[in-house]
mmCIF file of C-alpha atoms and ligand atoms in Angstrom:
data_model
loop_
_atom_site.group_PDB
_atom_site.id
_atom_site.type_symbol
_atom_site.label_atom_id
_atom_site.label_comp_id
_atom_site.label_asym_id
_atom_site.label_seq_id
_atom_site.Cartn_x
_atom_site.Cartn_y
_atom_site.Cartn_z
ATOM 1 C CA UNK A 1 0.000 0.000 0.000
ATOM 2 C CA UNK A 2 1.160 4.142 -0.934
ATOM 3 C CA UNK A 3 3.149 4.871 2.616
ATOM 4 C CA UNK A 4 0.668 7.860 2.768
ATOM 5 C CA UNK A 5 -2.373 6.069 2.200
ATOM 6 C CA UNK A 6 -3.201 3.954 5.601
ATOM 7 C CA UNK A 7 -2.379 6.995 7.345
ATOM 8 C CA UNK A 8 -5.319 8.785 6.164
ATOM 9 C CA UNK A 9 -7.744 6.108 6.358
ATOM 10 C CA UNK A 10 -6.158 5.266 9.941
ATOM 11 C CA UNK A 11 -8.165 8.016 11.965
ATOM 12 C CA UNK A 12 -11.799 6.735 9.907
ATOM 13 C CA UNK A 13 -10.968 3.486 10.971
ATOM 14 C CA UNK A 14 -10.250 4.323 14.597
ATOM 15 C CA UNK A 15 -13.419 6.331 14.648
ATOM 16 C CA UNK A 16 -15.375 3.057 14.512
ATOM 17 C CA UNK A 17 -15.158 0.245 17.440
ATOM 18 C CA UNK A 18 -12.277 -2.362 16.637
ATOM 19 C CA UNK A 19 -14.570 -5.073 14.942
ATOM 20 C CA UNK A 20 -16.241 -3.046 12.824
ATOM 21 C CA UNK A 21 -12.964 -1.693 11.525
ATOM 22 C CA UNK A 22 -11.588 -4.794 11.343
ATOM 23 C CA UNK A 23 -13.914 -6.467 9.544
ATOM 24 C CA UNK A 24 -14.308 -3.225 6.702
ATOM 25 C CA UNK A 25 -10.560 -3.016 6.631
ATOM 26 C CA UNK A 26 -10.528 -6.813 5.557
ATOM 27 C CA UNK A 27 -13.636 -6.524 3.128
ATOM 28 C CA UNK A 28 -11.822 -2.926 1.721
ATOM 29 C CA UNK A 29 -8.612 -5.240 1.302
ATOM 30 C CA UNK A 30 -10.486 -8.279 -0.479
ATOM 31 C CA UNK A 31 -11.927 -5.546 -2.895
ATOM 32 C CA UNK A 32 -8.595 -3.276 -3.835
ATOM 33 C CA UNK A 33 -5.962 -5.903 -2.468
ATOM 34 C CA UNK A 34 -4.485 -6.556 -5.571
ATOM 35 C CA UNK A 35 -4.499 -2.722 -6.671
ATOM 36 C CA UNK A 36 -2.949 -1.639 -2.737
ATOM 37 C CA UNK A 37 -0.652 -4.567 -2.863
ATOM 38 C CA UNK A 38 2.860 -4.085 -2.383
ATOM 39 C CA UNK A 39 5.816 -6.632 -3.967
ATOM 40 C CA UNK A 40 8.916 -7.362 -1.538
ATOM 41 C CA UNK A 41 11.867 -8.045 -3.059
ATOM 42 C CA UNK A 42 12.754 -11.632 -2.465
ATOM 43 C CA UNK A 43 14.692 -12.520 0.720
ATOM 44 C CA UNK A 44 14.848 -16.510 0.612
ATOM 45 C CA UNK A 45 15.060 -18.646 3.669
ATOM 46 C CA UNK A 46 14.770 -22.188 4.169
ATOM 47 C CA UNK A 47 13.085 -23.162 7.618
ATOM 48 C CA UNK A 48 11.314 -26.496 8.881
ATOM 49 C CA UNK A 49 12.418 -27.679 5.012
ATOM 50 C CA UNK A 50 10.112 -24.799 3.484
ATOM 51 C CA UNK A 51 11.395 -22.020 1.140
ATOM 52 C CA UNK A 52 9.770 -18.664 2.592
ATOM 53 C CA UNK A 53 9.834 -15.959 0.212
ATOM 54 C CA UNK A 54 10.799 -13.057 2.771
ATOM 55 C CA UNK A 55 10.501 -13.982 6.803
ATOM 56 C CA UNK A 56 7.664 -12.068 7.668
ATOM 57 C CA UNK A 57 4.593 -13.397 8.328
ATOM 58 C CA UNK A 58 1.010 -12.520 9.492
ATOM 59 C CA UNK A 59 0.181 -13.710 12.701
ATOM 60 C CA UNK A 60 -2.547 -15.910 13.718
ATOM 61 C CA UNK A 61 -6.413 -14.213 14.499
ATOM 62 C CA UNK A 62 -6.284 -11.639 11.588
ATOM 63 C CA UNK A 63 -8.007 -13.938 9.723
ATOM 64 C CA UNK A 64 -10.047 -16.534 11.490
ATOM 65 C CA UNK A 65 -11.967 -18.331 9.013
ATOM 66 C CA UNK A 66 -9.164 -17.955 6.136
ATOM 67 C CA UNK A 67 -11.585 -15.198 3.957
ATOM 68 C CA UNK A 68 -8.740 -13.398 3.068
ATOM 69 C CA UNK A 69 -5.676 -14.807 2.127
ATOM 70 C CA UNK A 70 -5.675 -13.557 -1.284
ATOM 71 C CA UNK A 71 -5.457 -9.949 -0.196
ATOM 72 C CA UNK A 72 -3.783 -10.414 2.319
ATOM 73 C CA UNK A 73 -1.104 -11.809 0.462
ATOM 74 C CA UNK A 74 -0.689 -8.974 -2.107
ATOM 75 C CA UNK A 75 0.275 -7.077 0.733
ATOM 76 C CA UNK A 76 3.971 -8.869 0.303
ATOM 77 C CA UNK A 77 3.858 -11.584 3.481
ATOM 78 C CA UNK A 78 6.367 -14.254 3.118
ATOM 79 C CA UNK A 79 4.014 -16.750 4.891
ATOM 80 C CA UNK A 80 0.371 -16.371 6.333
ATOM 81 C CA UNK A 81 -1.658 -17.784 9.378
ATOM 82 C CA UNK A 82 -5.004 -18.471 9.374
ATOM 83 C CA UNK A 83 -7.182 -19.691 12.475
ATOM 84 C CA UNK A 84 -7.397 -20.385 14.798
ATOM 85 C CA UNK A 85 -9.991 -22.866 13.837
ATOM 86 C CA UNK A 86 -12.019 -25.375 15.952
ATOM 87 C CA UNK A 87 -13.841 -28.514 15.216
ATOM 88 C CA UNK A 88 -17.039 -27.101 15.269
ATOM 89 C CA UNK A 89 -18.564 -23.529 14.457
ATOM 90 C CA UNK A 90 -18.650 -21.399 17.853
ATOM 91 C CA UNK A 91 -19.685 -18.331 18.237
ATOM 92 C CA UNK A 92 -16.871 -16.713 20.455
ATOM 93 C CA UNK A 93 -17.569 -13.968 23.830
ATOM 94 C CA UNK A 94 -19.823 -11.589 23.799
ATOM 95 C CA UNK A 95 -19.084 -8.027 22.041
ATOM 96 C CA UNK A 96 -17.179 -5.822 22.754
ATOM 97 C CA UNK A 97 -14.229 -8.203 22.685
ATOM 98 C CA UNK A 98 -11.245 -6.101 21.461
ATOM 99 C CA UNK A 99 -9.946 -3.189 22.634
ATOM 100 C CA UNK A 100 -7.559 -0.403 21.553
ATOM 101 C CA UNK A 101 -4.697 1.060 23.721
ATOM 102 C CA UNK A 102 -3.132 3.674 21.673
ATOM 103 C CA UNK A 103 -1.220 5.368 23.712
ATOM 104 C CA UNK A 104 0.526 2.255 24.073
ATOM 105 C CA UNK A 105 0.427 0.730 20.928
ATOM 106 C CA UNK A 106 -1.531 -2.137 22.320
ATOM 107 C CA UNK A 107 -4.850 -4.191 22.208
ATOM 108 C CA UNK A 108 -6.818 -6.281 24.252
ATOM 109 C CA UNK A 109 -8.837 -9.159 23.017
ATOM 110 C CA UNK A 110 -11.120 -11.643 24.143
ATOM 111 C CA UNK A 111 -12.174 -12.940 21.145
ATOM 112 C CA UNK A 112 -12.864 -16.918 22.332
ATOM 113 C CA UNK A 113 -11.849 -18.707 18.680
ATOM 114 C CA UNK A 114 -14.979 -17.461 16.910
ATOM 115 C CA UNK A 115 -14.752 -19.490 14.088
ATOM 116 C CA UNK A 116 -16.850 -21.348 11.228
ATOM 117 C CA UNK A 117 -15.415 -24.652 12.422
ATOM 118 C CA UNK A 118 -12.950 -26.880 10.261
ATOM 119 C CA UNK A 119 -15.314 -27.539 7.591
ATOM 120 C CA UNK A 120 -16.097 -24.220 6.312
ATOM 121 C CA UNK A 121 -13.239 -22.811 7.199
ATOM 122 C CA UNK A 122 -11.508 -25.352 4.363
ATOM 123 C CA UNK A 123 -13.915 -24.255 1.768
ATOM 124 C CA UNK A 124 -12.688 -20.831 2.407
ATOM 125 C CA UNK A 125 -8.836 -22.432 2.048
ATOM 126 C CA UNK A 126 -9.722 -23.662 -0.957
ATOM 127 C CA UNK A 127 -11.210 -20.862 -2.716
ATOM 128 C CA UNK A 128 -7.715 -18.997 -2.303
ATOM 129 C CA UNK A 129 -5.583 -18.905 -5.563
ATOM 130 C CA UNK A 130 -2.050 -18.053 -3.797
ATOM 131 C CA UNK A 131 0.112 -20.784 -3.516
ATOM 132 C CA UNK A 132 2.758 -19.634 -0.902
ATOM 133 C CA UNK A 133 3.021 -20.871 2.446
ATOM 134 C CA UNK A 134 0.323 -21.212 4.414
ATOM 135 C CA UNK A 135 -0.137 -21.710 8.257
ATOM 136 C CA UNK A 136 -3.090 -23.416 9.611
ATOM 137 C CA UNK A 137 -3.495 -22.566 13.297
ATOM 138 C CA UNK A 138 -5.734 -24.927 15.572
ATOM 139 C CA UNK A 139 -7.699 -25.136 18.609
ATOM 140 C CA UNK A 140 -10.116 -26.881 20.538
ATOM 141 C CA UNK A 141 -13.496 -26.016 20.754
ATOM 142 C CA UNK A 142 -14.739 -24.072 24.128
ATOM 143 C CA UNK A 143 -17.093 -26.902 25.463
ATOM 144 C CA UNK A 144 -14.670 -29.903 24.716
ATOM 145 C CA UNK A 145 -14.144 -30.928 27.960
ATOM 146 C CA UNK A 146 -10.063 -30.383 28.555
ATOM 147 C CA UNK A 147 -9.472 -34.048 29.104
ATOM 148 C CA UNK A 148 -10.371 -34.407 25.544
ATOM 149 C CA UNK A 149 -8.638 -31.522 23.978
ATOM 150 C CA UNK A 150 -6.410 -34.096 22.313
ATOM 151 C CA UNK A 151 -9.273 -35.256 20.301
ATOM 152 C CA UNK A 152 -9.876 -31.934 18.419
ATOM 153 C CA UNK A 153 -6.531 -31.076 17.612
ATOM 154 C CA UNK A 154 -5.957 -34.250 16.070
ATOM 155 C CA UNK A 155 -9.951 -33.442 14.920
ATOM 156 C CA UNK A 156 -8.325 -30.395 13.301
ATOM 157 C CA UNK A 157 -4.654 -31.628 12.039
ATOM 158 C CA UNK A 158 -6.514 -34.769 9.867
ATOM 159 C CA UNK A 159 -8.852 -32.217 8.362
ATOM 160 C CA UNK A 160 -6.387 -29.236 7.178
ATOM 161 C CA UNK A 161 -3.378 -31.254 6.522
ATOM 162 C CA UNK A 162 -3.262 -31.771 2.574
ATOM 163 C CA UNK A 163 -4.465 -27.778 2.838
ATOM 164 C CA UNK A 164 -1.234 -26.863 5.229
ATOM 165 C CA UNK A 165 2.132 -25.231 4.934
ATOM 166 C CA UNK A 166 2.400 -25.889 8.284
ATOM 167 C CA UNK A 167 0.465 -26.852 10.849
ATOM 168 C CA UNK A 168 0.332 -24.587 14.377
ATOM 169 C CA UNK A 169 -0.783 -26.257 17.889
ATOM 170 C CA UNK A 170 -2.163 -22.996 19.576
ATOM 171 C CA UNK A 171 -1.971 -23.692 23.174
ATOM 172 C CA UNK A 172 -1.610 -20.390 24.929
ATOM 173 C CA UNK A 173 -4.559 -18.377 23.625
ATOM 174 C CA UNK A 174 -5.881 -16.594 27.290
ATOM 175 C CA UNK A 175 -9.324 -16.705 26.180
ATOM 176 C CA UNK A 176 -10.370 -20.463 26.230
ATOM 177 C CA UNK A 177 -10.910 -22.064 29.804
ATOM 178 C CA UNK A 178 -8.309 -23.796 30.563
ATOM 179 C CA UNK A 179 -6.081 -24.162 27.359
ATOM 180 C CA UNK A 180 -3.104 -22.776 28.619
ATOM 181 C CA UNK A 181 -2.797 -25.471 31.343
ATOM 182 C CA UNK A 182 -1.881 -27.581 27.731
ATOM 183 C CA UNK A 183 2.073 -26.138 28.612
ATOM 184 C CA UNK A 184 1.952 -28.002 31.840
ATOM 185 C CA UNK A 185 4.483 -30.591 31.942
ATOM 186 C CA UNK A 186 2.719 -33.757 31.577
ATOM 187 C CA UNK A 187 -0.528 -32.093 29.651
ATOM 188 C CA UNK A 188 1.888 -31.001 27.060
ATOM 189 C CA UNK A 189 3.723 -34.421 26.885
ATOM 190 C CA UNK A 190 0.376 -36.554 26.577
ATOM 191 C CA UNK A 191 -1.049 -33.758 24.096
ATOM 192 C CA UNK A 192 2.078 -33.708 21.726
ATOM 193 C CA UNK A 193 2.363 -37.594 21.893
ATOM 194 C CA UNK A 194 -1.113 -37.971 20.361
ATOM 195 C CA UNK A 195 -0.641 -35.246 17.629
ATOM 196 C CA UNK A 196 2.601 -36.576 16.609
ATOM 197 C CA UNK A 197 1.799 -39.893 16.780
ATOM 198 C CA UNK A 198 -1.242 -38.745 14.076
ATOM 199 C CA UNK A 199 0.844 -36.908 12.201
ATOM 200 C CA UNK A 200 3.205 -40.387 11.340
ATOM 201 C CA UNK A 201 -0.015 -41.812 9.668
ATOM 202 C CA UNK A 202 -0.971 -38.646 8.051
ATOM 203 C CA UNK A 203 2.309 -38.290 6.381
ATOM 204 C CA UNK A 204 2.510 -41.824 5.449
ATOM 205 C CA UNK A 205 -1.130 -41.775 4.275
ATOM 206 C CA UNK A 206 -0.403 -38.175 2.159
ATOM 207 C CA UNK A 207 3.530 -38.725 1.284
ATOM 208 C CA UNK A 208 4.226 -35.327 2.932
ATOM 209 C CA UNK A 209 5.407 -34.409 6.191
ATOM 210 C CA UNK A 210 3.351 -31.311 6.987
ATOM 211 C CA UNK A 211 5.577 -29.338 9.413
ATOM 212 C CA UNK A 212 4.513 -29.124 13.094
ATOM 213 C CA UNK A 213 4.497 -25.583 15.274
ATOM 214 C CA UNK A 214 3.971 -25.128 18.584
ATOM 215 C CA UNK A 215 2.445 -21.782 19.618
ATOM 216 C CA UNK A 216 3.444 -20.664 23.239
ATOM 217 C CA UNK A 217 2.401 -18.041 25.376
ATOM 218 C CA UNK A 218 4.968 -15.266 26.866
ATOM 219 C CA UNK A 219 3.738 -15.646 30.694
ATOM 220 C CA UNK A 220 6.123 -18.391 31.190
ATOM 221 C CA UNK A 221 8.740 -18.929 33.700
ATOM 222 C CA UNK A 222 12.074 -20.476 33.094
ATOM 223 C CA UNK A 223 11.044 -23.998 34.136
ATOM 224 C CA UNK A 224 8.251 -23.864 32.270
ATOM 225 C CA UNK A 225 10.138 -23.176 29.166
ATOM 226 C CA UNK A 226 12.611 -25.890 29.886
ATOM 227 C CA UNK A 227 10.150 -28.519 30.204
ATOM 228 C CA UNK A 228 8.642 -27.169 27.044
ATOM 229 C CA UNK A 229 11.722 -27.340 24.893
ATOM 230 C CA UNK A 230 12.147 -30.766 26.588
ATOM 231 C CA UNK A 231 8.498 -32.071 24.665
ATOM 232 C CA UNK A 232 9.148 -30.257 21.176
ATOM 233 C CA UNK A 233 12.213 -32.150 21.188
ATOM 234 C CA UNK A 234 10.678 -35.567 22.278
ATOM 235 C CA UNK A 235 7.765 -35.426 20.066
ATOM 236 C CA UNK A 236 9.828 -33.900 17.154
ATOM 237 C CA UNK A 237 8.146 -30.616 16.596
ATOM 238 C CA UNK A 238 9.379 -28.558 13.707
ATOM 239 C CA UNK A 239 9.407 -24.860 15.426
ATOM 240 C CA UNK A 240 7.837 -22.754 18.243
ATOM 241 C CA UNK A 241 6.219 -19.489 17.945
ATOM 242 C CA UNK A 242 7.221 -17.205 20.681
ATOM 243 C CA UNK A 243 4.221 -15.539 21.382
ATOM 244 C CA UNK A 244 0.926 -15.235 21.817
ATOM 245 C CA UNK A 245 -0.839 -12.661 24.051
ATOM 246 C CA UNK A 246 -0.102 -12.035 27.261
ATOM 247 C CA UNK A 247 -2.707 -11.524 30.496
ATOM 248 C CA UNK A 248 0.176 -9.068 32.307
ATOM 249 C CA UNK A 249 -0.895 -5.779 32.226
ATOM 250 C CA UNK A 250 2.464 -4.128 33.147
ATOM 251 C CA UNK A 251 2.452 -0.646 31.520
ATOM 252 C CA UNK A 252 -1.002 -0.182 30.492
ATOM 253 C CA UNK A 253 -2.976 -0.579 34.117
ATOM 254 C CA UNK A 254 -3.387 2.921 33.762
ATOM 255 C CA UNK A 255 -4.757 3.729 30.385
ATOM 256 C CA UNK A 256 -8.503 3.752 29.323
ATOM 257 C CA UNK A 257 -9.373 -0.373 28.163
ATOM 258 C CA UNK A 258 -6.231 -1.238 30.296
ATOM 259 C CA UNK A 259 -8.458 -3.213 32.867
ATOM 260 C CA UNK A 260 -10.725 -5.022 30.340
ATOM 261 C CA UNK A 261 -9.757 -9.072 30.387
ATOM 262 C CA UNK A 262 -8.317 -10.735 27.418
ATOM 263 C CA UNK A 263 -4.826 -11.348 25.987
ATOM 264 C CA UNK A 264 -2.885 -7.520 25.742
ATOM 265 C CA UNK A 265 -0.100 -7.933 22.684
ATOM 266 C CA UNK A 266 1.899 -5.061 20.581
ATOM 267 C CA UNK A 267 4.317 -2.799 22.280
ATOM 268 C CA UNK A 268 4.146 -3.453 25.713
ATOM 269 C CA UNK A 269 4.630 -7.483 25.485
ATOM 270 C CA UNK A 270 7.518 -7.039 23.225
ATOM 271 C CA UNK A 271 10.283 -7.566 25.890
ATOM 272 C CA UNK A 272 8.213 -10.411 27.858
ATOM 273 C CA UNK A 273 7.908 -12.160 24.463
ATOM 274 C CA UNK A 274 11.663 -12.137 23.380
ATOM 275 C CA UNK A 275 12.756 -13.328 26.678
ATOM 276 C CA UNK A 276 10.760 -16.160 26.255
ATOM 277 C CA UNK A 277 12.111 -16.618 22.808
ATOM 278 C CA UNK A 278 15.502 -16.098 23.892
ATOM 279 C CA UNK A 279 15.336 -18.279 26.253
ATOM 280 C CA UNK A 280 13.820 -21.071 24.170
ATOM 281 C CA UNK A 281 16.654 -20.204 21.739
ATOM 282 C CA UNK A 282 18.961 -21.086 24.731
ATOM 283 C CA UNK A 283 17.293 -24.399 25.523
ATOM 284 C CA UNK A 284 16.660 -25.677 22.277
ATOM 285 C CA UNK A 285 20.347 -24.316 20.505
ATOM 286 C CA UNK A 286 20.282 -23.911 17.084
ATOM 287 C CA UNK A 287 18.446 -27.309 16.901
ATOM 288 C CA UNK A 288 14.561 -26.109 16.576
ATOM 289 C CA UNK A 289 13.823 -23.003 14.617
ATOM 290 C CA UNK A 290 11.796 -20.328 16.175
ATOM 291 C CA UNK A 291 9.100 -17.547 14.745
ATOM 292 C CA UNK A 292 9.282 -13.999 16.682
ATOM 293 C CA UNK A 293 6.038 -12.491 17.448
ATOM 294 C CA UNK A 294 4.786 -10.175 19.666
ATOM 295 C CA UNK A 295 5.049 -6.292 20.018
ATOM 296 C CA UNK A 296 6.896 -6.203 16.670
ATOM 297 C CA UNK A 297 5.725 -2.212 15.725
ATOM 298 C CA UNK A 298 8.881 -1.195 13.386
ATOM 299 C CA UNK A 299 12.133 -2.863 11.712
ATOM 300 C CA UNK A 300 14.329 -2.602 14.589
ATOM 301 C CA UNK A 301 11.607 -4.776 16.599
ATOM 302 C CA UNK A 302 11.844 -7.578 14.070
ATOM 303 C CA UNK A 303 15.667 -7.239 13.580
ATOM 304 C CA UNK A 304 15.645 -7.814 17.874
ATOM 305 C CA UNK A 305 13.798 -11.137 16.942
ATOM 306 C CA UNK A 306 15.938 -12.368 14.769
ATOM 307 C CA UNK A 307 18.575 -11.470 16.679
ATOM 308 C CA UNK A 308 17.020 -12.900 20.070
ATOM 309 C CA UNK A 309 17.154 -16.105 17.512
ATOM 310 C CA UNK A 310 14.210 -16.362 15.701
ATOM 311 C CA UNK A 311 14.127 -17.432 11.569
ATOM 312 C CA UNK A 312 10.904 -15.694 11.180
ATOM 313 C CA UNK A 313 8.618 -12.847 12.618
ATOM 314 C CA UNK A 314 5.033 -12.656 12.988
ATOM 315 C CA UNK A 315 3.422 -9.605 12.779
ATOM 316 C CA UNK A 316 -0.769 -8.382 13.769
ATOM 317 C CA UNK A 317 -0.630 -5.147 16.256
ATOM 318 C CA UNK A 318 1.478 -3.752 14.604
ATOM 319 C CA UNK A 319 -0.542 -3.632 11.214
ATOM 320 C CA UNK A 320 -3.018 -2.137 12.915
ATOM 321 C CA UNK A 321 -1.058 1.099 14.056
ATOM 322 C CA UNK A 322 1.444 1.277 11.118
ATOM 323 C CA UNK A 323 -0.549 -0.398 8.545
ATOM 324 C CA UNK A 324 0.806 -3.347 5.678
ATOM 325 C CA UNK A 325 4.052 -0.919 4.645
ATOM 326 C CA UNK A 326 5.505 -2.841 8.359
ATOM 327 C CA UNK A 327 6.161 -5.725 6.356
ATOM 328 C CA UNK A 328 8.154 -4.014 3.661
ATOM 329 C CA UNK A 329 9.574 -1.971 6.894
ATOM 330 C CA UNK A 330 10.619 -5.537 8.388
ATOM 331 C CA UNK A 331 11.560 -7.460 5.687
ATOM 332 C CA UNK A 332 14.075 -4.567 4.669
ATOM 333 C CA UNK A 333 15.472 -4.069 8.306
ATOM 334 C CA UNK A 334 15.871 -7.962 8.379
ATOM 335 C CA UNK A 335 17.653 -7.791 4.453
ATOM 336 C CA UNK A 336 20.169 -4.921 5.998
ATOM 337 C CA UNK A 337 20.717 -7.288 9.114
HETATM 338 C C1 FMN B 1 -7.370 -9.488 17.919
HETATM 339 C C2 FMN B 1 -6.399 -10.615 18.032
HETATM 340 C C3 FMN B 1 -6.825 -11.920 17.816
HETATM 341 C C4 FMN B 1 -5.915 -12.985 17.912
HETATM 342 N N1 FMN B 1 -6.343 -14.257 17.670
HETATM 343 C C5 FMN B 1 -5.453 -15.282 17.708
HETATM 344 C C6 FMN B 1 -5.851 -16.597 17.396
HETATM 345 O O1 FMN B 1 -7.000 -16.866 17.035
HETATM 346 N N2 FMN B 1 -4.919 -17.584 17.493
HETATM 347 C C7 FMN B 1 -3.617 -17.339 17.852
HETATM 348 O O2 FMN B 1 -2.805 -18.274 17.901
HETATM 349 N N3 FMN B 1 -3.206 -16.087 18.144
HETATM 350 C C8 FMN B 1 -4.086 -15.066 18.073
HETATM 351 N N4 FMN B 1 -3.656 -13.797 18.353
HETATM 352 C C9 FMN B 1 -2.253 -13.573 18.781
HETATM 353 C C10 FMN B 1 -1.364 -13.089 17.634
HETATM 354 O O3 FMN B 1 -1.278 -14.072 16.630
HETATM 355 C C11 FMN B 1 0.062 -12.757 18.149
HETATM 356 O O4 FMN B 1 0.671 -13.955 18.601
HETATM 357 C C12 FMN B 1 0.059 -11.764 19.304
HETATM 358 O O5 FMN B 1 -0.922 -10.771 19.106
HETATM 359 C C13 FMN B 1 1.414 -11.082 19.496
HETATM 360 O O6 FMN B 1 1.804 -10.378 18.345
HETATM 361 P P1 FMN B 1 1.518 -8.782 18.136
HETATM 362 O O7 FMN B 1 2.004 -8.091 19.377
HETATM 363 O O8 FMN B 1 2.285 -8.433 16.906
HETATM 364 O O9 FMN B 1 0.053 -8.642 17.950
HETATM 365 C C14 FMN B 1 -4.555 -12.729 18.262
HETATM 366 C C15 FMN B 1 -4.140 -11.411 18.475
HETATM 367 C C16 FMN B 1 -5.029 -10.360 18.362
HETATM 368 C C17 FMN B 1 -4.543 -8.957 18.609
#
């Protein structure tokens, strides 16, 4: 997109509450996508065995249901997530469920995985015409009891595999009862062991092995992260995402939407998320690749990714504040690096 242009149609869109814009934003994108688009000159890298175009990616919960991927993707990503998707159809929480925090470059959400469950959300897949690399993100639904959570992610990984890139194991969203207690130790060992276990048929059955990401959260203690590194090396996992939101509400307690519940992400998780990826990079050296996200708001953020040792970054709060020219802002900061 013109570096002019989203900053004129930024203050419209922050007239209106979050969703709305949101959901215009995406539906102005679908429409002029391929006009606004913007080309990034190729940056090749090879991670999990996949050639990425450039490393910056969209982050999961932009686009739930995977409506948008073509527009999205003129925008110049190297890779795109979609999800995260469910089982079945759910509704989500109750509106209002997202927040903005401008004076700290932040949101709150509390979306819940609205979603149009597996199925539909694969007729949407499938209606896309890019080919690049795309990331499938799933979860369970809200009312599977969390004893059975294994059943809908491996639910979820059958269904989208011949449609995934790769395929991401969200476990740290804040807003589903319960799912973050998936890190735990031995929930996160059991877990794991089923969905690898299903992926060994799956890529026998398919003759591909679909790559597999875990998505962590950046509330985690060093322990925690040990024993976490300790199960995506078990169980063979091909990379971590370091993060998703966070429910610490250090630096924004004071601002108007600070106190609202939900998972708070751009600028003010940024640290909190690249210790945790730091210190993953630490436990796991070299050996498991890693994808920076959180708080990533200008180049120099994703350069402190990479350097903190991610392969790729992620990128959502940020678009929202500095619009799609961040990922031509990244992807050149990381080609300088
Ligand atoms: C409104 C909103 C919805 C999100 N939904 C999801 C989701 O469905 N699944 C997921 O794994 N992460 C979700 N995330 C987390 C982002 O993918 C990302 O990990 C996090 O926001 C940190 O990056 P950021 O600071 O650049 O936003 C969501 C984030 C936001 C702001």
């Amino acid at each position: 997109m013109p570096a002019m242009l989203y900053s004129l149609v930024r203050p419209l869109l922050f007239s209106l509450d979050p969703e709305t814009a949101h959901a215009l934003t995406l539906k102005g994108a679908d429409l002029l996508g391929g006009l606004l688009g913007s080309a990034i000159p190729p940056q090749p890298v090879r991670v999990m065995g996949l050639e990425f175009p450039n490393p910056v990616g969209l982050a999961a919960g932009l686009d739930k249901n995977a409506e948008h991927i073509d527009a999205l993707a003129a925008q110049g990503f190297g890779f795109i997530e979609v999800g995260t998707v469910t089982p079945r159809p759910q509704p989500g929480n109750p509106k209002p469920r997202i927040f903005r925090l401008p004076r700290a470059n932040a949101l709150i959400n509390r979306f819940g995985f609205n979603n149009v469950g597996v199925e539909a959300f694969l007729a949407n897949v499938a209606r896309a015409r890019w080919r690049g690399i795309l990331g499938i993100n799933i979860g369970k639904n809200f009312d599977t009891p969390l004893e059975r959570a294994a059943d809908d992610y491996v639910h979820c990984l059958e269904r989208v595999y011949a449609a995934a890139g790769y395929v991401t194991i969200n476990i740290s969203s804040p807003n589903t009862k319960g799912l973050r207690g998936l890190q735990e130790k031995s929930e996160l060992d059991a877990l794991l062991g089923r969905i690898a276990a299903s992926r060994e048929g799956l890529a026998d059955r398919h003759g591909k092995r679909v790559p597999l990401v875990l998505k962590v959260a950046p509330d985690l203690e060093g322990p925690q992260i040990a024993d976490i590194a300790g199960a995506v090396r078990t169980h063979r996992i091909d990379a971590v995402i370091a993060t998703n939101t966070s429910l610490s509400r250090v630096g924004v307690e004071s601002l108007p939407h600070g106190a609202e519940q939900g998972g708070l992400s751009g600028a003010p998780i940024k640290a909190r998320a690249t210790a945790v990826l730091a210190a993953l990079a630490r436990e796991l050296a070299g050996e498991v690749p890693l994808i920076g996200a959180g708080g990533i708001l200008h180049g120099a953020d994703a350069v402190e990714k990479v350097a903190a040792g991610a392969s790729l970054v992620q990128l959502y709060t940020g678009l929202v504040y500095r619009g799609p020219d961040l990922i031509a802002e990244c992807a050149a900061a990381l080609a300088r690096r």
